[in-house]
PDB file of C-alpha atoms in Angstrom:
ATOM      1  CA  MET A 134      -0.020  -0.001  -0.005  1.00 71.00           C
ATOM      2  CA  ASP A 135       1.192   3.506  -0.770  1.00 75.00           C
ATOM      3  CA  ALA A 136       2.908   5.000   2.322  1.00 77.00           C
ATOM      4  CA  GLN A 137       0.969   8.305   2.189  1.00 78.00           C
ATOM      5  CA  LEU A 138      -2.374   6.634   1.769  1.00 78.00           C
ATOM      6  CA  LYS A 139      -1.587   4.206   4.595  1.00 80.00           C
ATOM      7  CA  ARG A 140      -0.505   7.049   6.849  1.00 80.00           C
ATOM      8  CA  GLY A 141      -3.828   8.866   6.405  1.00 79.00           C
ATOM      9  CA  LEU A 142      -5.782   5.694   6.930  1.00 90.00           C
ATOM     10  CA  LEU A 143      -3.820   4.796  10.061  1.00 94.00           C
ATOM     11  CA  ASP A 144      -4.672   8.146  11.627  1.00 94.00           C
ATOM     12  CA  LEU A 145      -8.341   7.455  10.943  1.00 95.00           C
ATOM     13  CA  CYS A 146      -8.046   3.865  12.266  1.00 96.00           C
ATOM     14  CA  VAL A 147      -6.580   5.151  15.490  1.00 97.00           C
ATOM     15  CA  LEU A 148      -9.433   7.619  15.881  1.00 97.00           C
ATOM     16  CA  ALA A 149     -11.995   4.953  15.018  1.00 96.00           C
ATOM     17  CA  ALA A 150     -10.507   2.537  17.561  1.00 97.00           C
ATOM     18  CA  MET A 151     -11.160   5.100  20.314  1.00 97.00           C
ATOM     19  CA  ARG A 152     -14.870   5.604  19.417  1.00 95.00           C
ATOM     20  CA  GLY A 153     -15.822   2.959  22.017  1.00 92.00           C
ATOM     21  CA  GLY A 154     -13.932   4.644  24.826  1.00 96.00           C
ATOM     22  CA  ASP A 155     -10.531   5.491  26.154  1.00 97.00           C
ATOM     23  CA  ALA A 156      -7.744   3.088  25.167  1.00 97.00           C
ATOM     24  CA  TYR A 157      -4.025   2.471  25.845  1.00 96.00           C
ATOM     25  CA  GLY A 158      -1.411   1.751  23.203  1.00 95.00           C
ATOM     26  CA  TYR A 159      -1.364  -2.066  23.242  1.00 95.00           C
ATOM     27  CA  GLN A 160      -5.142  -2.148  23.188  1.00 96.00           C
ATOM     28  CA  LEU A 161      -5.191   0.150  20.131  1.00 97.00           C
ATOM     29  CA  ILE A 162      -2.662  -2.061  18.294  1.00 97.00           C
ATOM     30  CA  ARG A 163      -4.726  -5.141  19.113  1.00 96.00           C
ATOM     31  CA  ASP A 164      -7.915  -3.505  17.889  1.00 96.00           C
ATOM     32  CA  ILE A 165      -6.438  -2.052  14.669  1.00 96.00           C
ATOM     33  CA  SER A 166      -4.140  -4.898  13.606  1.00 95.00           C
ATOM     34  CA  PRO A 167      -6.853  -7.200  12.170  1.00 95.00           C
ATOM     35  CA  HIS A 168      -7.668  -4.420   9.715  1.00 92.00           C
ATOM     36  CA  ILE A 169      -4.369  -2.818   8.839  1.00 92.00           C
ATOM     37  CA  GLU A 170      -0.788  -3.480   9.938  1.00 91.00           C
ATOM     38  CA  ILE A 171       0.391  -1.227  12.744  1.00 93.00           C
ATOM     39  CA  SER A 172       3.293  -1.430  15.200  1.00 93.00           C
ATOM     40  CA  GLU A 173       4.249   0.472  18.340  1.00 94.00           C
ATOM     41  CA  SER A 174       6.843   2.422  16.396  1.00 94.00           C
ATOM     42  CA  THR A 175       4.052   3.575  14.088  1.00 93.00           C
ATOM     43  CA  LEU A 176       1.294   4.055  16.671  1.00 96.00           C
ATOM     44  CA  TYR A 177       2.997   6.361  19.129  1.00 96.00           C
ATOM     45  CA  PRO A 178       4.057   9.082  16.599  1.00 96.00           C
ATOM     46  CA  ILE A 179       0.452   9.023  15.312  1.00 96.00           C
ATOM     47  CA  LEU A 180      -0.916   9.467  18.836  1.00 97.00           C
ATOM     48  CA  LYS A 181       1.542  12.318  19.469  1.00 97.00           C
ATOM     49  CA  ARG A 182       0.516  13.989  16.217  1.00 96.00           C
ATOM     50  CA  LEU A 183      -3.222  13.534  16.947  1.00 97.00           C
ATOM     51  CA  GLU A 184      -2.718  14.871  20.451  1.00 97.00           C
ATOM     52  CA  SER A 185      -0.865  17.948  19.173  1.00 97.00           C
ATOM     53  CA  ALA A 186      -3.784  18.564  16.759  1.00 97.00           C
ATOM     54  CA  GLY A 187      -6.283  18.318  19.619  1.00 97.00           C
ATOM     55  CA  CYS A 188      -7.947  15.172  18.219  1.00 98.00           C
ATOM     56  CA  VAL A 189      -7.046  13.114  21.258  1.00 98.00           C
ATOM     57  CA  SER A 190      -5.968  13.789  24.829  1.00 98.00           C
ATOM     58  CA  SER A 191      -4.076  11.514  27.176  1.00 97.00           C
ATOM     59  CA  TYR A 192      -3.823  10.792  30.865  1.00 97.00           C
ATOM     60  CA  SER A 193      -2.010   8.205  32.971  1.00 96.00           C
ATOM     61  CA  ILE A 194      -3.369   5.701  35.474  1.00 94.00           C
ATOM     62  CA  GLU A 195      -1.383   3.321  37.635  1.00 92.00           C
ATOM     63  CA  HIS A 196      -1.857  -0.321  36.571  1.00 87.00           C
ATOM     64  CA  ASN A 197       0.042  -3.156  38.279  1.00 90.00           C
ATOM     65  CA  GLY A 198       2.494  -0.693  39.827  1.00 91.00           C
ATOM     66  CA  ARG A 199       3.227   1.072  36.514  1.00 92.00           C
ATOM     67  CA  LEU A 200       1.720   4.084  34.834  1.00 93.00           C
ATOM     68  CA  ARG A 201      -0.395   3.249  31.776  1.00 94.00           C
ATOM     69  CA  ARG A 202      -1.157   6.095  29.345  1.00 96.00           C
ATOM     70  CA  TYR A 203      -4.699   6.175  28.069  1.00 97.00           C
ATOM     71  CA  TYR A 204      -5.915   8.167  25.093  1.00 98.00           C
ATOM     72  CA  ARG A 205      -9.333   9.779  24.760  1.00 98.00           C
ATOM     73  CA  LEU A 206     -11.046  10.833  21.526  1.00 98.00           C
ATOM     74  CA  GLU A 207     -11.832  14.525  21.643  1.00 98.00           C
ATOM     75  CA  ALA A 208     -14.351  16.598  19.631  1.00 97.00           C
ATOM     76  CA  PRO A 209     -11.905  17.523  16.819  1.00 98.00           C
ATOM     77  CA  GLY A 210     -11.049  13.856  16.415  1.00 97.00           C
ATOM     78  CA  ARG A 211     -14.724  12.900  16.246  1.00 97.00           C
ATOM     79  CA  ASP A 212     -15.269  15.639  13.707  1.00 97.00           C
ATOM     80  CA  ARG A 213     -12.355  14.435  11.587  1.00 95.00           C
ATOM     81  CA  LEU A 214     -13.678  10.883  11.659  1.00 95.00           C
ATOM     82  CA  ARG A 215     -17.264  12.046  10.868  1.00 94.00           C
ATOM     83  CA  GLU A 216     -16.016  14.176   7.932  1.00 94.00           C
ATOM     84  CA  PHE A 217     -14.113  11.230   6.520  1.00 92.00           C
ATOM     85  CA  CYS A 218     -17.156   8.990   6.804  1.00 89.00           C
ATOM     86  CA  GLU A 219     -19.290  11.615   5.056  1.00 90.00           C
ATOM     87  CA  GLU A 220     -16.705  11.875   2.246  1.00 89.00           C
ATOM     88  CA  SER A 221     -16.128   8.141   2.036  1.00 87.00           C
ATOM     89  CA  GLU A 222     -18.779   7.704  -0.665  1.00 87.00           C
ATOM     90  CA  GLN A 223     -16.647   9.842  -2.954  1.00 89.00           C
ATOM     91  CA  LEU A 224     -13.629   7.666  -2.125  1.00 85.00           C
ATOM     92  CA  VAL A 225     -15.620   4.522  -2.898  1.00 88.00           C
ATOM     93  CA  ASP A 226     -16.615   5.994  -6.268  1.00 89.00           C
ATOM     94  CA  ILE A 227     -12.962   6.737  -7.065  1.00 88.00           C
ATOM     95  CA  LEU A 228     -11.872   3.241  -6.038  1.00 86.00           C
ATOM     96  CA  ASP A 229     -14.641   1.689  -8.138  1.00 90.00           C
ATOM     97  CA  TRP A 230     -13.490   3.728 -11.133  1.00 91.00           C
ATOM     98  CA  ILE A 231      -9.867   2.740 -10.607  1.00 90.00           C
ATOM     99  CA  ARG A 232     -10.734  -0.956 -10.264  1.00 88.00           C
ATOM    100  CA  LYS A 233     -13.039  -0.918 -13.236  1.00 88.00           C
ATOM    101  CA  GLU A 234     -11.741  -3.127 -15.956  1.00 72.00           C
ATOM    102  CA  ASN A 235     -11.083  -1.280 -19.185  1.00 65.00           C
ATOM    103  CA  PRO A 236     -12.417  -3.414 -22.046  1.00 61.00           C
ATOM    104  CA  ASP A 237      -9.686  -2.076 -24.401  1.00 65.00           C
ATOM    105  CA  GLU A 238      -6.917  -3.317 -22.023  1.00 60.00           C
ATOM    106  CA  THR A 239      -8.138  -6.932 -22.027  1.00 52.00           C
ATOM    107  CA  LYS A 240      -7.345  -7.419 -25.721  1.00 52.00           C
TER     108      LYS A 240
END
C-alpha cells in the first residue's frame, strides 16, 4: 500500500478505535491490527501528532504498579472521523472507477 495513503488511513483507524472509549497503546494495536498493519513504532508518533492537533488527549493511570497512558477521543477527532465517513462515498466512487476493468486493455 502506498505509504501516504496508509498514513492517512492509520490516523483514521486510531481515531476509530477510540470511538468505543478510552484506550491504551497495546489495546489500540490489538484492535487495529486485524484491519491494517500497525506497530508500536508507528502508533506512538500518530498518537503524538493527533494529540498535538487536539484530536485526542491523554492521561495516565497506575496499573500493576506502573503508569499506563490512556488516550481519549476529543471533539476535533470525532469531527475528523465524521467528515471522513461523510466523504467516504466519494472515495468509494474513485476506487470503483480505478478498479473498473477497461475493455480495451483486455485485448
